[in-house]
Amino acid sequence: MREIEFTPERSQYVYTFGGAEPAMRIEPGTAMRLWSEDAFNFALTSVDHLPSQHIDIRYVNPQTGPFYVEGAEPGDTLALHIVDLTPARSFGASSTIPFFGGLTGTDRTALLQDALPEATWIYEVDTARQTVGFQARFGDFEVSLPLEPMLGTVGLAPGASEVRTSLVPERFGGNMDTPEMTIGTTAYLGVNVEGALFSIGDGHYRQGEGEACGTAVEGAMNSVIIVELIKGSAPLWPRLENDDYWMVVGSSRPMEDSWRIAQLEMVTWFTEMFGLHAMDAYQLLTQTSLAPIANAVDANYSVVVKVAKSLMPGGVAYDGIHHELRQAARQLR
Amino acid sequence: MREIEFTPERSQYVYTFGGAEPAMRIEPGTAMRLWSEDAFNFALTSVDHLPSQHIDIRYVNPQTGPFYVEGAEPGDTLALHIVDLTPARSFGASSTIPFFGGLTGTDRTALLQDALPEATWIYEVDTARQTVGFQARFGDFEVSLPLEPMLGTVGLAPGASEVRTSLVPERFGGNMDTPEMTIGTTAYLGVNVEGALFSIGDGHYRQGEGEACGTAVEGAMNSVIIVELIKGSAPLWPRLENDDYWMVVGSSRPMEDSWRIAQLEMVTWFTEMFGLHAMDAYQLLTQTSLAPIANAVDANYSVVVKVAKSLMPGGVAYDGIHHELRQAARQLR
Amino acid sequence: MREIEFTPERSQYVYTFGGAEPAMRIEPGTAMRLWSEDAFNFALTSVDHLPSQHIDIRYVNPQTGPFYVEGAEPGDTLALHIVDLTPARSFGASSTIPFFGGLTGTDRTALLQDALPEATWIYEVDTARQTVGFQARFGDFEVSLPLEPMLGTVGLAPGASEVRTSLVPERFGGNMDTPEMTIGTTAYLGVNVEGALFSIGDGHYRQGEGEACGTAVEGAMNSVIIVELIKGSAPLWPRLENDDYWMVVGSSRPMEDSWRIAQLEMVTWFTEMFGLHAMDAYQLLTQTSLAPIANAVDANYSVVVKVAKSLMPGGVAYDGIHHELRQAARQLR
Amino acid sequence: MREIEFTPERSQYVYTFGGAEPAMRIEPGTAMRLWSEDAFNFALTSVDHLPSQHIDIRYVNPQTGPFYVEGAEPGDTLALHIVDLTPARSFGASSTIPFFGGLTGTDRTALLQDALPEATWIYEVDTARQTVGFQARFGDFEVSLPLEPMLGTVGLAPGASEVRTSLVPERFGGNMDTPEMTIGTTAYLGVNVEGALFSIGDGHYRQGEGEACGTAVEGAMNSVIIVELIKGSAPLWPRLENDDYWMVVGSSRPMEDSWRIAQLEMVTWFTEMFGLHAMDAYQLLTQTSLAPIANAVDANYSVVVKVAKSLMPGGVAYDGIHHELRQAARQLR
């Protein structure tokens, strides 16, 4: 397998999906070793760093990419398989940013109340124990949490000539902030423009579902990703697959619309995989779907609908490409 | 332990939370063996039964209860521990009801489109294999799914002199439709009126998260439940606990408000259990919460926020009553 | 015309729709002169009165009623024509209540931020000039605003054996808080129970659309209302009519659902009045509807959809009963 | 006053806010006579034209512009005063597009139901009577409605390097679809990029509030607009002013967030104009705001909050520029 390694210069960071020249052109079937900066652009390195003083909001969620995939055309499906994710620094950071997050008024849920207190939490990575350490900022509580690295953003250039900030989760993927975007997952994304122009970033050393305060344990990340191209078959919304689950991510507002999107896309997927009538798929999924919230804090809210493969023997998606990618990954990692 | 067995006559079914005379007065510390009718009031027993012709909408989600708990006063906490749930019939039913469900316009999301097709699915219970059987109605697909019994409704009488239909999930519990309301779970509900007046019903032999089409595998249920009373300490919203998780259920509209409710209540719970400042709890929960949707179809949408106890060693809720109830349950079951 | 005058004793105040014994039985065709207490239950009579110290949340929005209308049966339509509204006191009050209102987190939009400052504003009524006077509480700005009295709540007993607090707007009317509920308006409400059991209250000397902070210029009110009964023809949601407009009020969450409800009910009304196909009504209303928000602060959000009669010559609703009531009103007032 | 006339070639139509080269550079203080194509790109000219067969979704809402305003910098305020709007064709068109509109499932409110029937309505313009004619498509009802021309889209290039389709209403204005954007209105928009890069389009010969079915009486338009630049003072969200009202347009989802945005921006504006404390402004606006929905169908829902100047004597916005523009307009028209 072709392997490519890429660490962007700071000047190469990209803050949008779409609108940027490709960092590189790659062939389908390439394994990429990518380094990405953290969502704060390395602005928060101490608990004394307050977001309002250190973060430049124009430069958050820097993306590594975009990468032009040879042969990718609108209507195709880009398959991105996450082989490995490892922290590229010895600590991650999280913070409460004024008027950003799930339990505060925001620029959208626009209220008159004062902002919540700003604060920054630094989580030390313990590589041996594979943990990150929480230390209270308003008391002295401590606890170690398992390192569970994931990518907050995986996205393509949007269609309709749009350019969106890297803070947005949408039909093209983007800032979905789902813990499912982790080692062993294959993401299927519908291609909107020639070359697909995918990028990744916003590494999280750990994140709960919902990403309640708006920022996970944010950290620079080393990612190993295999890129494949499936001609045609573009899903309407991002689909994910790992060894145990089929998943869809819907992103919109209000949150029930995010769920509706994901659930309907899963109905479609089930009609494709199992030859089911849509009403039968709707019924069967009613009894089998899981529905974890991904984020409740971004420009769109993201909801995952997922189904355990163990419940539905015989289902094969995209001709079994996930299985092949897993095999290939074993040789890489 | 005192044990009481109760199977209501049809004339004793109750269709509201609040507004009904108690079926019985019980002492805290009682184990109850309760039978409950299915949500359709046993109206759908064949795939030929269409909801619009067989269901009387005035008589759905019949409750078994309410039960007056001696000594329960407003501000107290009722603890209901689910010892066991077993199907009381050999089949469950599910159906698509016109203008009800998650992927259709409803009386609230009021649209001009025609209703989806009505249909009824009958799921045979295989007791030996502990499965329920799905059979396609618009094709010939079949699959067996694990029996995973749960209660759709567990609720108390509301406050403010309100009486609500048994279709509503709210602060008082009710029709939350979460798969977490299952064997081994203790529910903590804030008491609003003298005697608490709790009831249960809406047994599901199995349900996915979201309850997409609006009805689970609905079936009559035999429930074994231990009732305990905690003086004071009423949570604002329903809290659940099992051996592995602390959980809160928020119910409102839009769905982001359901999540906000549950997440904020969990912040409160964490400040209580761990002496954390609210901002530290908010931060820590950002990295540790799970957030499965319970239902996306009822009068309010319900979202669960849950945290694995394994991540937070040392946490003890309500003086360890869940553990005690688990011990007691072992002797009963 | 029969006339009845009724001023409830404090002990007769009712805080729910449904669940209360009728204050009186009346015949259709009766004119009623009703006195109602203000929404705060007369607890705020000075700018020094803070809501958290003076308001008892169990006793807000006291209703005058309910009145049992002879002959009213489920499926009938109650027509309530507002002949006159006059302030029953020399001042009205408004206040910001902690975690209640449109630009603050609430019990539903549950956030971690501190509450907004509490404050009470007293508006003196100038009967000669027909104004109420605003005086800043955090500065010295003053302005007189036209007196434009309206009723915040006009509601019937709900169906499905429910009892709802008088704070809720719903299908049965209730706390809709629309400035359209004013002198010269006829409200058509679908009857859910024998006798209809309507009540009124929550007089506002003036209110903007949205009722942004959650409380209007609240004041005791003298209302003159003619009660009529239309057999059958119950609208699904409250319809209003004045000399210039047909109107529908939808109440739910999120606010787009309130709008959908009102718009769809207006489509239905147009198919009835003009014999239009629903698609033609949908199209025509797209170009002619007005859509003012009523409240953005209550348990449900209320949206009005209204159409100017001048645009649609020849439209007659309910056999012209509004016109007849206007005639009758002239003799009363 | 400088006057410029511009009618774009078809090849010059722009379908985004941002991302396009300026059609022209203009000085502040210029009056522009602009022609714009209709939202369907002139694809629907007969009732036999079905949207799914005639509309190319990549080419809808064509914009005339963008125009680079000399001296405009981020943080400045662009003032666009609408002097005149006249239909540029003898008919307008409206249609129901599959899965688009307010009373149907959409790509966001994703449902399983079949699409509503497609249909196109053609409205003949009667210049003498100043009306447009509705003719039923599913029956034989006819009615003439007043011509009330307005612009659906008035927008600037977004910030954060974004490019958005011309279907989106946002902080930068865009597809707000409010009937308030009409003759005599001045729009104040915050500049995000050098030159502001404003464009207009989506002329409506008439539209109800909400734009229920998703399309107004769409028609090519001749617009006369005076462009002025105010250094600094950029409002966070679009503000409008006419002789009688101050207005703000908020655009987001769910609709209550659109309202919150608009209401909060109006609070800010009132603190600026009247020196009021935010809490006093909140209170005063509670009793004086109007809150008509603009659109309930676009990528974001738009809500207007407006206040009658007659209620607040002495208020002057932006040093009275609206008054000056009105004076200037009289000489032009």
Tab-separated table of N, CA and C in Angstrom, chain A residues 94-96 101-103 109 116-117 121 123 134 136-139 141 143 145-146 206-213 215-217 254-256 259-260 263-264 267 274 276-277 279-280 282-284 286-293 296 301 303 311-312, chain B residues 94-96 101-103 109 116-117 121 123 134 136-139 141 143 145-146 206-209 211-213 215-217 254-256 259-260 263-264 267 274 276-277 279-280 282-284 286-293 296 301 303 311-312:
chain	number	residue	atom	x	y	z
A	94	SER	N	-9.075	21.551	27.685
A	94	SER	CA	-10.499	21.821	27.481
A	94	SER	C	-10.812	23.142	28.149
A	95	SER	N	-11.876	23.803	27.718
A	95	SER	CA	-12.169	25.094	28.338
A	95	SER	C	-13.633	25.459	28.158
A	96	THR	N	-14.061	26.361	28.997
A	96	THR	CA	-15.392	26.945	28.823
A	96	THR	C	-15.205	28.312	28.186
A	101	GLY	N	-21.210	26.496	24.145
A	101	GLY	CA	-21.395	25.289	24.938
A	101	GLY	C	-22.863	24.962	25.109
A	102	GLY	N	-23.130	23.856	25.771
A	102	GLY	CA	-24.478	23.313	25.827
A	102	GLY	C	-25.329	23.811	26.972
A	103	LEU	N	-24.712	24.265	28.043
A	103	LEU	CA	-25.487	24.713	29.203
A	103	LEU	C	-25.315	26.209	29.415
A	109	THR	N	-28.881	30.616	20.719
A	109	THR	CA	-29.805	30.669	21.848
A	109	THR	C	-29.409	31.924	22.612
A	116	LEU	N	-21.014	32.253	31.590
A	116	LEU	CA	-20.451	31.387	32.618
A	116	LEU	C	-18.981	31.762	32.825
A	117	PRO	N	-18.421	31.385	33.973
A	117	PRO	CA	-16.992	31.647	34.179
A	117	PRO	C	-16.145	30.972	33.103
A	121	TRP	N	-8.955	23.671	31.559
A	121	TRP	CA	-8.508	22.464	32.241
A	121	TRP	C	-7.423	21.800	31.386
A	123	TYR	N	-5.312	18.362	30.765
A	123	TYR	CA	-5.330	16.922	31.042
A	123	TYR	C	-3.982	16.323	30.637
A	134	PHE	N	-7.939	14.378	34.858
A	134	PHE	CA	-8.765	15.545	35.172
A	134	PHE	C	-8.356	16.100	36.520
A	136	ALA	N	-9.680	19.226	39.061
A	136	ALA	CA	-10.672	20.287	39.253
A	136	ALA	C	-9.982	21.649	39.259
A	137	ARG	N	-10.659	22.635	38.736
A	137	ARG	CA	-10.142	24.005	38.733
A	137	ARG	C	-10.774	24.829	39.846
A	138	PHE	N	-11.901	24.367	40.362
A	138	PHE	CA	-12.629	25.115	41.393
A	138	PHE	C	-12.674	24.308	42.698
A	139	GLY	N	-11.737	23.355	42.820
A	139	GLY	CA	-11.675	22.502	43.993
A	139	GLY	C	-10.457	21.615	43.819
A	141	PHE	N	-10.503	18.004	43.337
A	141	PHE	CA	-10.829	16.658	42.895
A	141	PHE	C	-9.940	16.249	41.723
A	143	VAL	N	-9.182	12.820	38.903
A	143	VAL	CA	-9.548	11.477	38.454
A	143	VAL	C	-8.877	11.218	37.105
A	145	LEU	N	-8.963	9.339	33.507
A	145	LEU	CA	-9.975	8.813	32.587
A	145	LEU	C	-9.267	8.101	31.442
A	146	PRO	N	-9.850	7.041	30.939
A	146	PRO	CA	-9.207	6.317	29.836
A	146	PRO	C	-8.983	7.221	28.627
A	206	ARG	N	-10.316	12.418	24.305
A	206	ARG	CA	-11.472	11.806	24.971
A	206	ARG	C	-12.624	12.799	24.859
A	207	GLN	N	-13.856	12.279	24.727
A	207	GLN	CA	-15.036	13.151	24.673
A	207	GLN	C	-16.269	12.363	25.101
A	208	GLY	N	-17.086	12.947	25.895
A	208	GLY	CA	-18.376	12.342	26.193
A	208	GLY	C	-19.362	12.641	25.076
A	209	GLU	N	-20.479	11.914	25.058
A	209	GLU	CA	-21.508	12.192	24.058
A	209	GLU	C	-22.204	13.511	24.403
A	210	GLY	N	-22.387	14.334	23.394
A	210	GLY	CA	-22.979	15.652	23.601
A	210	GLY	C	-21.926	16.741	23.626
A	211	GLU	N	-20.722	16.400	24.057
A	211	GLU	CA	-19.622	17.379	24.207
A	211	GLU	C	-20.132	18.606	24.967
A	212	ALA	N	-20.653	18.336	26.162
A	212	ALA	CA	-21.503	19.282	26.879
A	212	ALA	C	-20.984	20.718	26.950
A	213	CYS	N	-19.761	20.924	27.357
A	213	CYS	CA	-19.286	22.297	27.551
A	213	CYS	C	-18.782	22.908	26.259
A	215	THR	N	-16.135	21.828	24.382
A	215	THR	CA	-14.772	21.424	24.013
A	215	THR	C	-14.411	20.127	24.722
A	216	ALA	N	-13.875	19.189	23.934
A	216	ALA	CA	-13.447	17.898	24.467
A	216	ALA	C	-12.059	18.042	25.064
A	217	VAL	N	-11.397	16.935	25.346
A	217	VAL	CA	-9.979	16.990	25.698
A	217	VAL	C	-9.235	17.146	24.377
A	254	PRO	N	-33.681	21.890	14.903
A	254	PRO	CA	-33.430	21.432	16.258
A	254	PRO	C	-32.945	19.989	16.257
A	255	MET	N	-32.616	19.470	17.429
A	255	MET	CA	-31.992	18.164	17.511
A	255	MET	C	-32.870	17.038	16.987
A	256	GLU	N	-34.202	17.198	17.094
A	256	GLU	CA	-35.053	16.142	16.567
A	256	GLU	C	-34.887	16.010	15.061
A	259	TRP	N	-31.883	13.854	14.446
A	259	TRP	CA	-32.261	12.450	14.623
A	259	TRP	C	-33.054	11.940	13.427
A	260	ARG	N	-34.033	12.743	12.978
A	260	ARG	CA	-34.845	12.312	11.842
A	260	ARG	C	-33.964	12.022	10.629
A	263	GLN	N	-32.031	8.772	11.237
A	263	GLN	CA	-32.913	7.605	11.248
A	263	GLN	C	-33.404	7.301	9.829
A	264	LEU	N	-33.760	8.330	9.085
A	264	LEU	CA	-34.248	8.109	7.721
A	264	LEU	C	-33.134	7.572	6.829
A	267	VAL	N	-32.873	3.998	7.512
A	267	VAL	CA	-33.954	3.274	6.831
A	267	VAL	C	-33.536	3.000	5.383
A	274	PHE	N	-30.699	-4.966	2.925
A	274	PHE	CA	-31.501	-6.167	3.205
A	274	PHE	C	-32.689	-6.313	2.271
A	276	LEU	N	-35.243	-4.636	2.188
A	276	LEU	CA	-36.486	-4.408	2.930
A	276	LEU	C	-37.294	-3.262	2.319
A	277	HIS	N	-38.602	-3.365	2.410
A	277	HIS	CA	-39.492	-2.234	2.134
A	277	HIS	C	-39.220	-1.172	3.206
A	279	MET	N	-41.126	0.610	4.962
A	279	MET	CA	-41.957	0.507	6.166
A	279	MET	C	-41.464	-0.625	7.072
A	280	ASP	N	-41.010	-1.709	6.480
A	280	ASP	CA	-40.441	-2.792	7.286
A	280	ASP	C	-39.115	-2.365	7.918
A	282	TYR	N	-38.307	0.685	8.712
A	282	TYR	CA	-38.712	1.642	9.757
A	282	TYR	C	-39.108	0.877	11.023
A	283	GLN	N	-39.907	-0.151	10.840
A	283	GLN	CA	-40.359	-0.952	11.977
A	283	GLN	C	-39.202	-1.681	12.640
A	284	LEU	N	-38.395	-2.347	11.829
A	284	LEU	CA	-37.309	-3.162	12.373
A	284	LEU	C	-36.297	-2.271	13.107
A	286	THR	N	-36.958	0.505	14.518
A	286	THR	CA	-37.587	0.977	15.761
A	286	THR	C	-37.189	0.100	16.938
A	287	GLN	N	-36.986	-1.175	16.660
A	287	GLN	CA	-36.677	-2.113	17.737
A	287	GLN	C	-35.181	-2.375	17.881
A	288	THR	N	-34.370	-1.859	16.970
A	288	THR	CA	-32.951	-2.224	16.997
A	288	THR	C	-31.977	-1.046	17.014
A	289	SER	N	-32.429	0.136	16.672
A	289	SER	CA	-31.502	1.278	16.597
A	289	SER	C	-31.006	1.703	17.966
A	290	LEU	N	-29.771	2.139	18.026
A	290	LEU	CA	-29.296	2.944	19.143
A	290	LEU	C	-29.191	4.374	18.633
A	291	ALA	N	-29.266	5.340	19.548
A	291	ALA	CA	-29.327	6.729	19.089
A	291	ALA	C	-28.577	7.667	20.022
A	292	PRO	N	-27.239	7.527	20.088
A	292	PRO	CA	-26.471	8.441	20.933
A	292	PRO	C	-26.310	9.820	20.297
A	293	ILE	N	-26.477	10.845	21.096
A	293	ILE	CA	-26.179	12.207	20.653
A	293	ILE	C	-24.671	12.335	20.479
A	296	ALA	N	-24.118	18.509	21.136
A	296	ALA	CA	-25.269	19.376	21.402
A	296	ALA	C	-24.810	20.820	21.494
A	301	TYR	N	-26.475	20.502	15.569
A	301	TYR	CA	-26.387	19.410	16.529
A	301	TYR	C	-26.277	18.097	15.751
A	303	VAL	N	-26.521	13.850	15.715
A	303	VAL	CA	-27.058	12.654	16.362
A	303	VAL	C	-26.650	11.436	15.536
A	311	LEU	N	-27.217	-8.129	15.462
A	311	LEU	CA	-28.672	-8.317	15.392
A	311	LEU	C	-29.129	-8.649	13.977
A	312	MET	N	-28.307	-8.343	12.997
A	312	MET	CA	-28.741	-8.447	11.610
A	312	MET	C	-27.727	-9.239	10.788
B	94	SER	N	-46.447	-4.390	17.362
B	94	SER	CA	-46.023	-3.020	17.071
B	94	SER	C	-46.805	-2.555	15.850
B	95	SER	N	-46.940	-1.251	15.688
B	95	SER	CA	-47.713	-0.786	14.536
B	95	SER	C	-47.345	0.638	14.181
B	96	THR	N	-47.653	0.998	12.956
B	96	THR	CA	-47.539	2.389	12.523
B	96	THR	C	-48.933	2.996	12.557
B	101	GLY	N	-45.485	9.030	15.327
B	101	GLY	CA	-44.185	8.410	15.106
B	101	GLY	C	-43.149	9.444	14.722
B	102	GLY	N	-41.932	8.981	14.524
B	102	GLY	CA	-40.808	9.887	14.360
B	102	GLY	C	-40.515	10.297	12.933
B	103	LEU	N	-40.914	9.499	11.965
B	103	LEU	CA	-40.613	9.833	10.576
B	103	LEU	C	-41.882	10.157	9.804
B	109	THR	N	-46.007	18.331	14.696
B	109	THR	CA	-45.317	18.657	13.449
B	109	THR	C	-46.365	18.472	12.360
B	116	LEU	N	-48.489	7.880	6.498
B	116	LEU	CA	-47.789	6.659	6.106
B	116	LEU	C	-48.768	5.486	6.135
B	117	PRO	N	-48.460	4.415	5.431
B	117	PRO	CA	-49.327	3.227	5.506
B	117	PRO	C	-49.443	2.713	6.945
B	121	TRP	N	-47.282	-5.298	13.113
B	121	TRP	CA	-46.324	-6.400	13.121
B	121	TRP	C	-46.528	-7.189	14.426
B	123	TYR	N	-44.849	-9.963	16.916
B	123	TYR	CA	-43.565	-10.582	17.269
B	123	TYR	C	-43.833	-11.753	18.218
B	134	PHE	N	-39.211	-10.926	14.333
B	134	PHE	CA	-39.696	-9.939	13.374
B	134	PHE	C	-40.013	-10.622	12.056
B	136	ALA	N	-41.333	-9.436	8.199
B	136	ALA	CA	-41.678	-8.293	7.352
B	136	ALA	C	-43.146	-8.361	6.950
B	137	ARG	N	-43.772	-7.219	6.819
B	137	ARG	CA	-45.169	-7.145	6.388
B	137	ARG	C	-45.268	-6.769	4.913
B	138	PHE	N	-44.202	-6.204	4.378
B	138	PHE	CA	-44.210	-5.765	2.977
B	138	PHE	C	-43.182	-6.561	2.168
B	139	GLY	N	-42.810	-7.730	2.701
B	139	GLY	CA	-41.833	-8.585	2.050
B	139	GLY	C	-41.746	-9.860	2.867
B	141	PHE	N	-38.832	-10.957	4.764
B	141	PHE	CA	-37.654	-10.996	5.620
B	141	PHE	C	-38.039	-11.397	7.048
B	143	VAL	N	-36.254	-12.127	11.106
B	143	VAL	CA	-35.071	-12.140	11.968
B	143	VAL	C	-35.531	-12.235	13.424
B	145	LEU	N	-34.821	-11.349	17.315
B	145	LEU	CA	-34.125	-10.324	18.096
B	145	LEU	C	-34.168	-10.699	19.567
B	146	PRO	N	-33.123	-10.405	20.306
B	146	PRO	CA	-33.117	-10.745	21.729
B	146	PRO	C	-34.290	-10.091	22.470
B	206	ARG	N	-39.042	-5.304	23.765
B	206	ARG	CA	-37.801	-4.825	23.152
B	206	ARG	C	-38.090	-3.462	22.545
B	207	GLN	N	-37.092	-2.564	22.574
B	207	GLN	CA	-37.247	-1.240	21.959
B	207	GLN	C	-35.889	-0.680	21.601
B	208	GLY	N	-35.767	-0.107	20.453
B	208	GLY	CA	-34.556	0.628	20.116
B	208	GLY	C	-34.605	2.012	20.719
B	209	GLU	N	-33.462	2.688	20.765
B	209	GLU	CA	-33.435	4.065	21.257
B	209	GLU	C	-34.103	4.977	20.230
B	211	GLU	N	-37.332	4.941	19.713
B	211	GLU	CA	-38.647	4.321	19.464
B	211	GLU	C	-39.225	4.887	18.164
B	212	ALA	N	-38.430	4.734	17.098
B	212	ALA	CA	-38.630	5.501	15.869
B	212	ALA	C	-40.061	5.561	15.356
B	213	CYS	N	-40.730	4.430	15.220
B	213	CYS	CA	-42.056	4.466	14.588
B	213	CYS	C	-43.149	4.798	15.591
B	215	THR	N	-44.021	2.964	18.349
B	215	THR	CA	-44.452	1.840	19.181
B	215	THR	C	-43.373	0.773	19.190
B	216	ALA	N	-43.050	0.307	20.389
B	216	ALA	CA	-42.056	-0.745	20.574
B	216	ALA	C	-42.716	-2.112	20.344
B	217	VAL	N	-42.034	-3.164	20.726
B	217	VAL	CA	-42.688	-4.481	20.750
B	217	VAL	C	-43.516	-4.503	22.031
B	254	PRO	N	-37.833	21.553	22.189
B	254	PRO	CA	-37.240	20.611	21.254
B	254	PRO	C	-36.278	19.673	21.966
B	255	MET	N	-35.699	18.732	21.233
B	255	MET	CA	-34.898	17.693	21.862
B	255	MET	C	-33.661	18.239	22.549
B	256	GLU	N	-33.115	19.357	22.068
B	256	GLU	CA	-31.947	19.913	22.760
B	256	GLU	C	-32.318	20.344	24.170
B	259	TRP	N	-32.140	17.298	26.355
B	259	TRP	CA	-30.738	17.023	26.688
B	259	TRP	C	-30.225	18.007	27.737
B	260	ARG	N	-30.534	19.287	27.542
B	260	ARG	CA	-30.062	20.286	28.513
B	260	ARG	C	-30.561	19.942	29.916
B	263	GLN	N	-28.647	16.896	31.216
B	263	GLN	CA	-27.237	17.194	31.480
B	263	GLN	C	-27.099	18.076	32.723
B	264	LEU	N	-27.973	19.060	32.852
B	264	LEU	CA	-27.895	19.952	34.018
B	264	LEU	C	-28.220	19.197	35.310
B	267	VAL	N	-25.194	17.389	36.241
B	267	VAL	CA	-24.233	18.310	36.869
B	267	VAL	C	-24.576	18.458	38.354
B	274	PHE	N	-19.949	14.175	44.518
B	274	PHE	CA	-18.488	14.289	44.567
B	274	PHE	C	-18.015	15.618	45.146
B	276	LEU	N	-18.173	18.400	43.882
B	276	LEU	CA	-17.573	19.206	42.818
B	276	LEU	C	-18.284	20.550	42.680
B	277	HIS	N	-17.536	21.576	42.321
B	277	HIS	CA	-18.111	22.836	41.861
B	277	HIS	C	-18.844	22.557	40.555
B	279	MET	N	-18.965	24.077	37.800
B	279	MET	CA	-18.161	24.229	36.582
B	279	MET	C	-17.230	23.038	36.380
B	280	ASP	N	-16.704	22.512	37.469
B	280	ASP	CA	-15.874	21.311	37.350
B	280	ASP	C	-16.717	20.099	36.951
B	282	TYR	N	-19.464	20.207	35.208
B	282	TYR	CA	-19.797	20.455	33.795
B	282	TYR	C	-18.644	19.976	32.908
B	283	GLN	N	-17.447	20.349	33.281
B	283	GLN	CA	-16.261	19.967	32.507
B	283	GLN	C	-16.048	18.450	32.516
B	284	LEU	N	-16.099	17.883	33.701
B	284	LEU	CA	-15.822	16.449	33.829
B	284	LEU	C	-16.877	15.635	33.082
B	286	THR	N	-18.503	16.618	30.525
B	286	THR	CA	-18.284	16.804	29.085
B	286	THR	C	-17.460	15.656	28.522
B	287	GLN	N	-16.560	15.149	29.347
B	287	GLN	CA	-15.661	14.088	28.870
B	287	GLN	C	-16.149	12.696	29.238
B	288	THR	N	-17.205	12.585	30.014
B	288	THR	CA	-17.578	11.251	30.511
B	288	THR	C	-19.028	10.854	30.251
B	289	SER	N	-19.886	11.807	29.942
B	289	SER	CA	-21.311	11.483	29.778
B	289	SER	C	-21.562	10.648	28.520
B	290	LEU	N	-22.519	9.766	28.606
B	290	LEU	CA	-23.141	9.190	27.413
B	290	LEU	C	-24.509	9.845	27.285
B	291	ALA	N	-25.049	9.883	26.066
B	291	ALA	CA	-26.293	10.629	25.882
B	291	ALA	C	-27.218	9.961	24.869
B	292	PRO	N	-27.734	8.781	25.212
B	292	PRO	CA	-28.662	8.119	24.289
B	292	PRO	C	-30.055	8.758	24.313
B	293	ILE	N	-30.617	8.932	23.149
B	293	ILE	CA	-32.009	9.368	23.051
B	293	ILE	C	-32.905	8.228	23.523
B	296	ALA	N	-38.163	9.763	20.530
B	296	ALA	CA	-38.244	10.935	19.656
B	296	ALA	C	-39.652	11.040	19.094
B	301	TYR	N	-40.061	14.761	23.992
B	301	TYR	CA	-38.950	13.881	23.631
B	301	TYR	C	-38.120	13.639	24.881
B	303	VAL	N	-34.462	12.309	26.602
B	303	VAL	CA	-33.042	12.041	26.397
B	303	VAL	C	-32.445	11.592	27.723
B	311	LEU	N	-15.849	4.932	35.728
B	311	LEU	CA	-15.010	6.106	35.502
B	311	LEU	C	-14.852	6.944	36.756
B	312	MET	N	-15.764	6.779	37.702
B	312	MET	CA	-15.814	7.675	38.853
B	312	MET	C	-15.859	6.877	40.145
